[in-house]
Structures are given as structure tokens and as C-alpha cells.
Coordinates of C-alpha atoms in Angstrom, one line a residue:
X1 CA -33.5 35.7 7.2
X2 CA -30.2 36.3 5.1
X3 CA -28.1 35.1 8.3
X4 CA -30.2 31.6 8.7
X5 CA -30.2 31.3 5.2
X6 CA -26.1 31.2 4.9
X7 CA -25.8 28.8 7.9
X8 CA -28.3 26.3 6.2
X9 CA -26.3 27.0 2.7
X10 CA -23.1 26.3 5.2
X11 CA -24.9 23.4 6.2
X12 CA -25.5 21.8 3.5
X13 CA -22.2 22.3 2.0
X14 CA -20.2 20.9 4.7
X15 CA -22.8 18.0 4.6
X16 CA -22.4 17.4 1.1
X17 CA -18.1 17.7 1.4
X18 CA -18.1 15.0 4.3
X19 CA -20.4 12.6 2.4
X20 CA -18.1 13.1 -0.7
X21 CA -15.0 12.9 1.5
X22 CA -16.6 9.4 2.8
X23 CA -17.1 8.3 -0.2
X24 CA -14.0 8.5 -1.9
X25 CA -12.1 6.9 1.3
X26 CA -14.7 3.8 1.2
X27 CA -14.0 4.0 -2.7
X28 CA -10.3 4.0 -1.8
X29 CA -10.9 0.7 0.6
X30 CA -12.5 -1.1 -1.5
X31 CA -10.4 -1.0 -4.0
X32 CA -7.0 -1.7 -1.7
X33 CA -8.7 -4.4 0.4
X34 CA -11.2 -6.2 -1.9
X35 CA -8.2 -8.1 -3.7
X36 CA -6.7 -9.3 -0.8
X37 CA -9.7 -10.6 0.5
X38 CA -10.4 -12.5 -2.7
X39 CA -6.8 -13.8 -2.2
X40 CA -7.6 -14.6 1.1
X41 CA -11.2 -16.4 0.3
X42 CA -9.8 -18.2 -2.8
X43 CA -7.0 -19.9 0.3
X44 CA -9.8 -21.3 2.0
X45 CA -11.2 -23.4 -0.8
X46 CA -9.3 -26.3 -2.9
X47 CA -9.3 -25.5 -6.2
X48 CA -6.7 -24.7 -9.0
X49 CA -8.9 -21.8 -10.7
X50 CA -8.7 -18.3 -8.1
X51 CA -12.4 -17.3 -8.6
X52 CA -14.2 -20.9 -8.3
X53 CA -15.9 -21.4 -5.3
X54 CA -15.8 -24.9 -3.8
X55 CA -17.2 -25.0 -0.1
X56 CA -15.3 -23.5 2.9
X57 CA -13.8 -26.7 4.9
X58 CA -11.8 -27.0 8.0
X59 CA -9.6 -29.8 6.1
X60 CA -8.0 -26.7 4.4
X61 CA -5.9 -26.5 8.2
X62 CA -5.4 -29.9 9.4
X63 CA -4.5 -32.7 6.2
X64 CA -3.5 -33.0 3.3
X65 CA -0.2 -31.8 1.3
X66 CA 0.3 -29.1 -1.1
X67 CA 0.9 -31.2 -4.4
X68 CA -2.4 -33.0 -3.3
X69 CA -4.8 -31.9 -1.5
X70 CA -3.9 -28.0 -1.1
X71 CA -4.1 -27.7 2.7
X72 CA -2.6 -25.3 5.0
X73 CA -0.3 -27.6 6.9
X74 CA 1.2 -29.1 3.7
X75 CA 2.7 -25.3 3.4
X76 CA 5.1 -26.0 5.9
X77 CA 6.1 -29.3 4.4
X78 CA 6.9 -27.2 1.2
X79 CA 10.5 -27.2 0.8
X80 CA 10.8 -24.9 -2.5
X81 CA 8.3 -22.7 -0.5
X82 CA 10.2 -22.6 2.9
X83 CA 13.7 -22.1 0.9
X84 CA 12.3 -19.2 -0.6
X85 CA 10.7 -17.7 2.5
X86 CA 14.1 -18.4 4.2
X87 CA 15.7 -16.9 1.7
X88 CA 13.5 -13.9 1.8
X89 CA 13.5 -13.1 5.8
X90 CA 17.3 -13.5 5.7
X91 CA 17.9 -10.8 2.6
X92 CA 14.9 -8.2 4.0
X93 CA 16.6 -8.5 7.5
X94 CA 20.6 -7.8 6.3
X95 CA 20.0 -5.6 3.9
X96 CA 17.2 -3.2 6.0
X97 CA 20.2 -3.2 8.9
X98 CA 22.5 -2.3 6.6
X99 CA 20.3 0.2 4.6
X100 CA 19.2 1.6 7.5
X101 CA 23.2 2.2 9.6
X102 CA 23.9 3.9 6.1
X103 CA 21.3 5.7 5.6
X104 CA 21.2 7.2 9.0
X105 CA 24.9 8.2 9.0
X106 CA 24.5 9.9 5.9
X107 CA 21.1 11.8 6.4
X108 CA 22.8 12.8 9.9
X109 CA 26.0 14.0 8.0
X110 CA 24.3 15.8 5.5
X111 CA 22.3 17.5 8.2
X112 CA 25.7 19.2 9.8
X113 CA 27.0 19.5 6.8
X114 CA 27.1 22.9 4.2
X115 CA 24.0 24.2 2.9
X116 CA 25.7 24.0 -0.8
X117 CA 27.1 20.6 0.0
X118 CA 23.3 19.2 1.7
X119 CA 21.7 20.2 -1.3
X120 CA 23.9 17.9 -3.7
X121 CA 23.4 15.2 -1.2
X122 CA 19.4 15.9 -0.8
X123 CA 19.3 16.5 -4.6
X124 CA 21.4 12.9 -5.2
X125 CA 19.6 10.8 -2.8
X126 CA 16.2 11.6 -4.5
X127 CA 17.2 10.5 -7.9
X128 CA 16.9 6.5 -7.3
X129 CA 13.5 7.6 -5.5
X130 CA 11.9 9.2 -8.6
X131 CA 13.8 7.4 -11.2
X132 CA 12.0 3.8 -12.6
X133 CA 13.4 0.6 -10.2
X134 CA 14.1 -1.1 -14.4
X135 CA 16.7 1.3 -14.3
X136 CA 18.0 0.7 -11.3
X137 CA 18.5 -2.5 -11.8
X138 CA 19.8 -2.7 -15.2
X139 CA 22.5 -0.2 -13.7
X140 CA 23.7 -2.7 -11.2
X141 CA 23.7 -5.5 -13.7
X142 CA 26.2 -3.3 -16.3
X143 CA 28.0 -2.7 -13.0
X144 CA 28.3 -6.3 -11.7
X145 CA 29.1 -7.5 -15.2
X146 CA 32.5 -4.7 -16.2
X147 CA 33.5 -5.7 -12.6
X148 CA 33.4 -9.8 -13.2
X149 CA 35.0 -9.1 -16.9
X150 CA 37.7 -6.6 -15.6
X151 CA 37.9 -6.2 -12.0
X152 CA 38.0 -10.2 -11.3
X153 CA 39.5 -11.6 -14.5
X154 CA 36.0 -12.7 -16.1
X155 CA 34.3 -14.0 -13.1
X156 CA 30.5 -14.3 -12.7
X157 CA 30.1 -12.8 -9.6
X158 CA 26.6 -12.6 -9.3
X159 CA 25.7 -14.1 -6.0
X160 CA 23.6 -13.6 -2.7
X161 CA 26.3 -10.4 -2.5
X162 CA 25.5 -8.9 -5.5
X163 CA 21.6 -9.1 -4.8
X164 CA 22.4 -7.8 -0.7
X165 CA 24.0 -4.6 -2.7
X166 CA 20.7 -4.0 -5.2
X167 CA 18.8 -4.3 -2.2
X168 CA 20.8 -2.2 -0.2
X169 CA 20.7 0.2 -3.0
X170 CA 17.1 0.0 -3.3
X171 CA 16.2 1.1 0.3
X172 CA 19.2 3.7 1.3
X173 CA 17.4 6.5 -0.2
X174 CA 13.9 5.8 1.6
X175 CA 16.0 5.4 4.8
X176 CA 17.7 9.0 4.3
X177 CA 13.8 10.5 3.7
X178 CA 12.8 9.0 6.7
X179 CA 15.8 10.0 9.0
X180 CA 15.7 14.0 7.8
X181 CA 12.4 15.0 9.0
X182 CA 13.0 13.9 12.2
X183 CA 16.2 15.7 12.1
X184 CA 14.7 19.4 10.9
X185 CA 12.2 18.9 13.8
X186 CA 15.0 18.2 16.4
X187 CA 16.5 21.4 18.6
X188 CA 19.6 22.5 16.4
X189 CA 21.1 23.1 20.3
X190 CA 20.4 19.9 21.4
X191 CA 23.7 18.3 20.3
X192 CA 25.7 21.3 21.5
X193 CA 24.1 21.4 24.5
X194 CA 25.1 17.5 25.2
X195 CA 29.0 19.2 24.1
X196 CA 29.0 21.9 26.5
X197 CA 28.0 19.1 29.3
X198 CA 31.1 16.8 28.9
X199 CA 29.7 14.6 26.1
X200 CA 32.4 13.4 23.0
X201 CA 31.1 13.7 20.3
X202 CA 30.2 10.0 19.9
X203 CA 28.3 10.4 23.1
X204 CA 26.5 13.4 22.2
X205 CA 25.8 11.5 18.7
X206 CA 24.1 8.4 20.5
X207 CA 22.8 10.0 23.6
X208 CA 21.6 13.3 22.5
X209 CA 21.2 13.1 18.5
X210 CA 19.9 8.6 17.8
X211 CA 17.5 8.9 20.4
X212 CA 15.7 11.9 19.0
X213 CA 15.5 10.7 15.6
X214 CA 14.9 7.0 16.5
X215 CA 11.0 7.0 15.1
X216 CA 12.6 8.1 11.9
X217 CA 15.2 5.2 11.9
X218 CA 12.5 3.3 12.6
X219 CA 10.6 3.9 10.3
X220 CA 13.6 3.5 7.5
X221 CA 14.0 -0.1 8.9
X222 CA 10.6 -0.9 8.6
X223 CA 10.3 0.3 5.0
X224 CA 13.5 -1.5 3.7
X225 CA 12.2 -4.5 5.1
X226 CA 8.7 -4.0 2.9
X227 CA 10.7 -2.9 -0.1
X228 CA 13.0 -5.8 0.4
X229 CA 10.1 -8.3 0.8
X230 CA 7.9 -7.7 -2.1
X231 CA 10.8 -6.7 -4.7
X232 CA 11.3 -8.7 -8.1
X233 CA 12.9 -7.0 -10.8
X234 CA 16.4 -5.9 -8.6
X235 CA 15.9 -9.9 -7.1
X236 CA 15.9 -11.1 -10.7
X237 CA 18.5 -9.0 -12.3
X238 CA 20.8 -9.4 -9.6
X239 CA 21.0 -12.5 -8.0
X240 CA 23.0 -15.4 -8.0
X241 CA 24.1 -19.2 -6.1
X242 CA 23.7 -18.7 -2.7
X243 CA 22.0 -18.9 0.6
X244 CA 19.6 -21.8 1.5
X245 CA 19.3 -22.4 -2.6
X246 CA 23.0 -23.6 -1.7
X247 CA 24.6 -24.1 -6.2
X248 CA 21.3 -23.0 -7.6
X249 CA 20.2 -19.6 -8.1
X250 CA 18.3 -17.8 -5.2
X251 CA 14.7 -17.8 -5.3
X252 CA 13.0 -15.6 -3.3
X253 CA 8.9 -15.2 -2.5
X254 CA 8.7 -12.8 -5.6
X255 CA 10.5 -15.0 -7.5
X256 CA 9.4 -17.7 -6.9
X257 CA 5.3 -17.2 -7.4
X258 CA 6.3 -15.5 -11.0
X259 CA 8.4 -18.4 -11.7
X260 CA 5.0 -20.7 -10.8
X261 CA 2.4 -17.9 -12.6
X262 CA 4.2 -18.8 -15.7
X263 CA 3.7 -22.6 -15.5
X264 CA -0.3 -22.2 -14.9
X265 CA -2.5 -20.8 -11.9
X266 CA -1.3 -19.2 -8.9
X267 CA -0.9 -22.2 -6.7
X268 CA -2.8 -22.8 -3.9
X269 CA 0.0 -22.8 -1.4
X270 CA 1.3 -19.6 -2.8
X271 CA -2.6 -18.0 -1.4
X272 CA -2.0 -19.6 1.7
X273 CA 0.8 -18.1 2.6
X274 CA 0.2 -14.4 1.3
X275 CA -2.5 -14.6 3.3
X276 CA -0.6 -16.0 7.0
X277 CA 2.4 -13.1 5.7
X278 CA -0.8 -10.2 5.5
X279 CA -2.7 -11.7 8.7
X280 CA 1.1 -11.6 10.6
X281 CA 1.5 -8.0 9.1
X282 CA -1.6 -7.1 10.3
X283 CA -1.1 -8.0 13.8
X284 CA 2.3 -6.2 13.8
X285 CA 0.5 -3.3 12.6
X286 CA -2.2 -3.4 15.1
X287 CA 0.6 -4.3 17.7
X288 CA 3.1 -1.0 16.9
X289 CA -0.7 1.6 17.1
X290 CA -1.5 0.1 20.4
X291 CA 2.1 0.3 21.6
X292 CA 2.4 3.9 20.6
X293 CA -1.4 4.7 21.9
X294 CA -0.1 3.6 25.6
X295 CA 3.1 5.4 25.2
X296 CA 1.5 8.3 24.5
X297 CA -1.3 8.1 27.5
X298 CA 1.7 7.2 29.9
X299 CA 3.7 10.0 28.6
X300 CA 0.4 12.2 29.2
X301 CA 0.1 10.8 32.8
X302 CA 3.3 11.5 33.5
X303 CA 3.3 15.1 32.6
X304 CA 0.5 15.7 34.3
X305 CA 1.9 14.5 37.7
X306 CA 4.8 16.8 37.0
X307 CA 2.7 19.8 36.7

């Protein structure tokens, strides 16, 4: 009687944690996704207020301009909109390549180097991580400015370069975090092993050493390009002239829709395109887990015709 009584107390109790455990990811849902699918609603109906409800119509994809009637298509005619968005691919894309050859060289270099001299490097890279992004930026404005006033003989060099560094800046230490796990969990011996085959050490380095830590570099790239896209306060303390703005100051997405919150409502073509940038990230999402779910089934089926 005391044995069937604990397994119906067990029971119970593992009952009770999965219902609370479902709870608070559904909790955790709702809260992530209901917004976005407000955004997303508020896209598909024409009106100026985000919250009014004025009839779903399929007009919303096939007429009308942005300044007028608030339709889909007009996005695309949107020149302020489509400099921004060019500008925007074009910064996420340099500066996530960049971020991403630096911050693998150096979490691979701090990975053979010294313990004492790893830890500074480890210690260093997390500082920008932890420390507030306000800071960050107001660092590489004090910077940018004592080198136009001294360094270039009162210059304003803010420019598209001077916002490619803050960016660059931004996502090098997210690169090195996700580059080191993958190198702890690669075989120590594996890069001497490529050595005592004939390998240089450049070829032992891309043969041997990249392609083990390639989901890590991956990863990096993919997060600089996130960081990159959805940044505002390094974009606005840092940029200059440049890029498809041409003389005027680059505006990017982030920019951009602050720059229109402050004149009134967000506007209607703003929605429409968050929403085609989170249904494209979705599909690339959905795209990478199906990829990696047939990798892995291929990689099983070919082990088991080994064995």
C-alpha cells in the first residue's frame, strides 16, 4: 500500500511539473509572438491607427501606393524605404564577413595560445558583451571625433566607414563566443595529426581546424547579420554621407522607422515590410532545420552501411 501510494504521489507530481512546464512555454509564446502578429494583422488593413480594424482586403497586394492607399506593392515603389533597406542588407552583409574573418582568427588564436594569455583575451572579449551597447557607442563617437580633430586635421569623418567599424565592433565579440565552443569540443590532436601527415600549417588550419568549427562560424555570421539588422543606437551615433543615401546621412531600417515614429503613427508601409522581412526570416529558419534534419538522417544512413 506504501509502494502504490509513492508512485501515485510520483504521479501526480510529474503531472503537475509538465503542466507547469507547458504553461510557462505557451506563456513564453504568447508573449514573443502575439506582437508580431498584431504587427502583421494591423499590415493587412488600411488604416493610420495600429489597433483599428478596418476589413481584410486583397487590394492591400495588388494597387494602390504607399502615400495613398497603403498597399503592399506601393512598398516597392518606396524610394526612402528601398534606400534604407539597401542600405541595411549592404552594412549587415560587410560588416558580418568582416566580424566574422576576425572573430574566427582570434577565437582560433586564443585557443593555441597560453592559458595566462587566453584568459586576458576570453576575459576582454566579454566586456563589450556584458557592458550596455549606449556605451559602446558613445566610445566610438569620442574616438571618431579626437581622430577627425587631431589625427586628420579637423575632419568629420563620420561616414559609411565609421558606422562599418561600430558594427564590426558590435558583433566581433558574439562571433568569438560562437567560434570557442566549437573549438573545446574539437580533438586537441586533430590539427597535429593533419602536421604529422604533410599538411602546412595553413592547410592543416583550413582542412583539418575551419571545417570542424564551421557550425560555429556559422553561427557568428548569422548573428552579426541579426545584430547588424535590427541595431539603432551604434547606426545613429555613428554614421555619416554615404552609400545609396549618396551626400545625405545614411538611413538605415532602424533609423529610418524611429525617424517616422517621431512624426506620427508607424506607417503602414513600415508594417508591411517587417512583416515580408519576419515571413522571409521565417522560411530561412524553417529552411536551415530541414537542411540540418536531412543531413543528419543521411549521415545516419551512411554509418549504418559502414557498419
Amino acid at each position: 500500500m506504501v509502494k502504490a501510494s509513492n508512485e501515485v504521489r510520483l504521479k501526480r507530481r510529474t503531472l503537475l511539473t509538465k503542466i507547469l512546464g507547458q504553461t510557462w512555454i505557451w506563456i513564453f509564446l504568447i508573449l514573443m509572438y502575439v506582437p508580431i502578429l498584431v504587427l502583421i494583422a494591423s499590415s493587412f488593413t488600411a488604416t493610420e491607427v495600429i489597433g483599428q480594424w478596418t476589413g481584410f482586403s486583397f487590394n492591400l497586394f495588388f494597387g494602390g501606393t504607399i502615400g495613398e492607399d497603403k498597399y503592399y506593392v506601393g512598398l516597392f515603389r518606396d524610394a526612402e524605404i528601398g534606400i534604407a533597406l539597401g542600405n541595411t542588407i549592404i552594412l549587415a552583409v560587410l560588416s558580418a564577413l568582416i566580424a566574422t574573418v576576425l572573430g574566427t582568427i582570434g577565437a582560433i588564436g586564443a585557443f593555441y595560445s597560453k592559458k595566462r594569455w587566453r584568459g586576458v583575451i576570453e576575459n576582454t572579449t566579454q566586456i563589450p558583451v556584458v557592458n550596455a551597447e549606449i556605451v559602446i557607442a558613445l566610445s566610438l563617437t569620442v574616438l571618431f571625433v579626437f581622430a577627425g580633430n587631431y589625427l586628420f586635421a579637423g575632419t568629420n569623418i563620420f561616414s559609411f566607414w565609421t558606422l562599418l567599424i561600430g558594427h564590426i565592433v558590435l558583433a566581433l565579440p558574439f562571433v568569438y563566443l560562437s567560434v570557442k565552443p566549437k573549438l573545446q569540443q574539437m580533438d586537441p590532436a586533430l590539427y597535429e595529426a593533419a602536421l604529422d601527415l604533410g599538411c602546412s600549417s595553413r592547410q592543416a588550419l583550413f582542412k583539418a581546424t575551419i571545417p570542424e568549427i564551421m557550425p560555429g562560424v556559422a553561427s557568428g555570421f548569422l548573428l552579426s547579420i541579426t545584430l547588424s539588422l535590427d541595431d539603432f543606437i551604434v547606426t545613429a551615433f555613428t554614421r555619416g554621407a554615404g552609400l545609396l543615401s549618396g551626400d545625405k546621412t545614411i538611413e538605415t531600417l532602424s533609423t529610418l522607422v524611429q525617424a517616422k515614429i517621431k512624426k506620427g503613427p508607424i506607417p503602414p508601409g513600415m508594417r508591411a515590410l517587417t512583416t515580408m522581412i519576419f515571413l522571409f526570416v521565417l522560411l530561412v529558419v524553417i529552411g536551415i532545420t530541414v537542411y540540418r534534419n536531412l543531413s543528419e538522417k543521411r549521415g545516419k544512413r551512411r554509418r549504418g552501411r559502414e557498419y
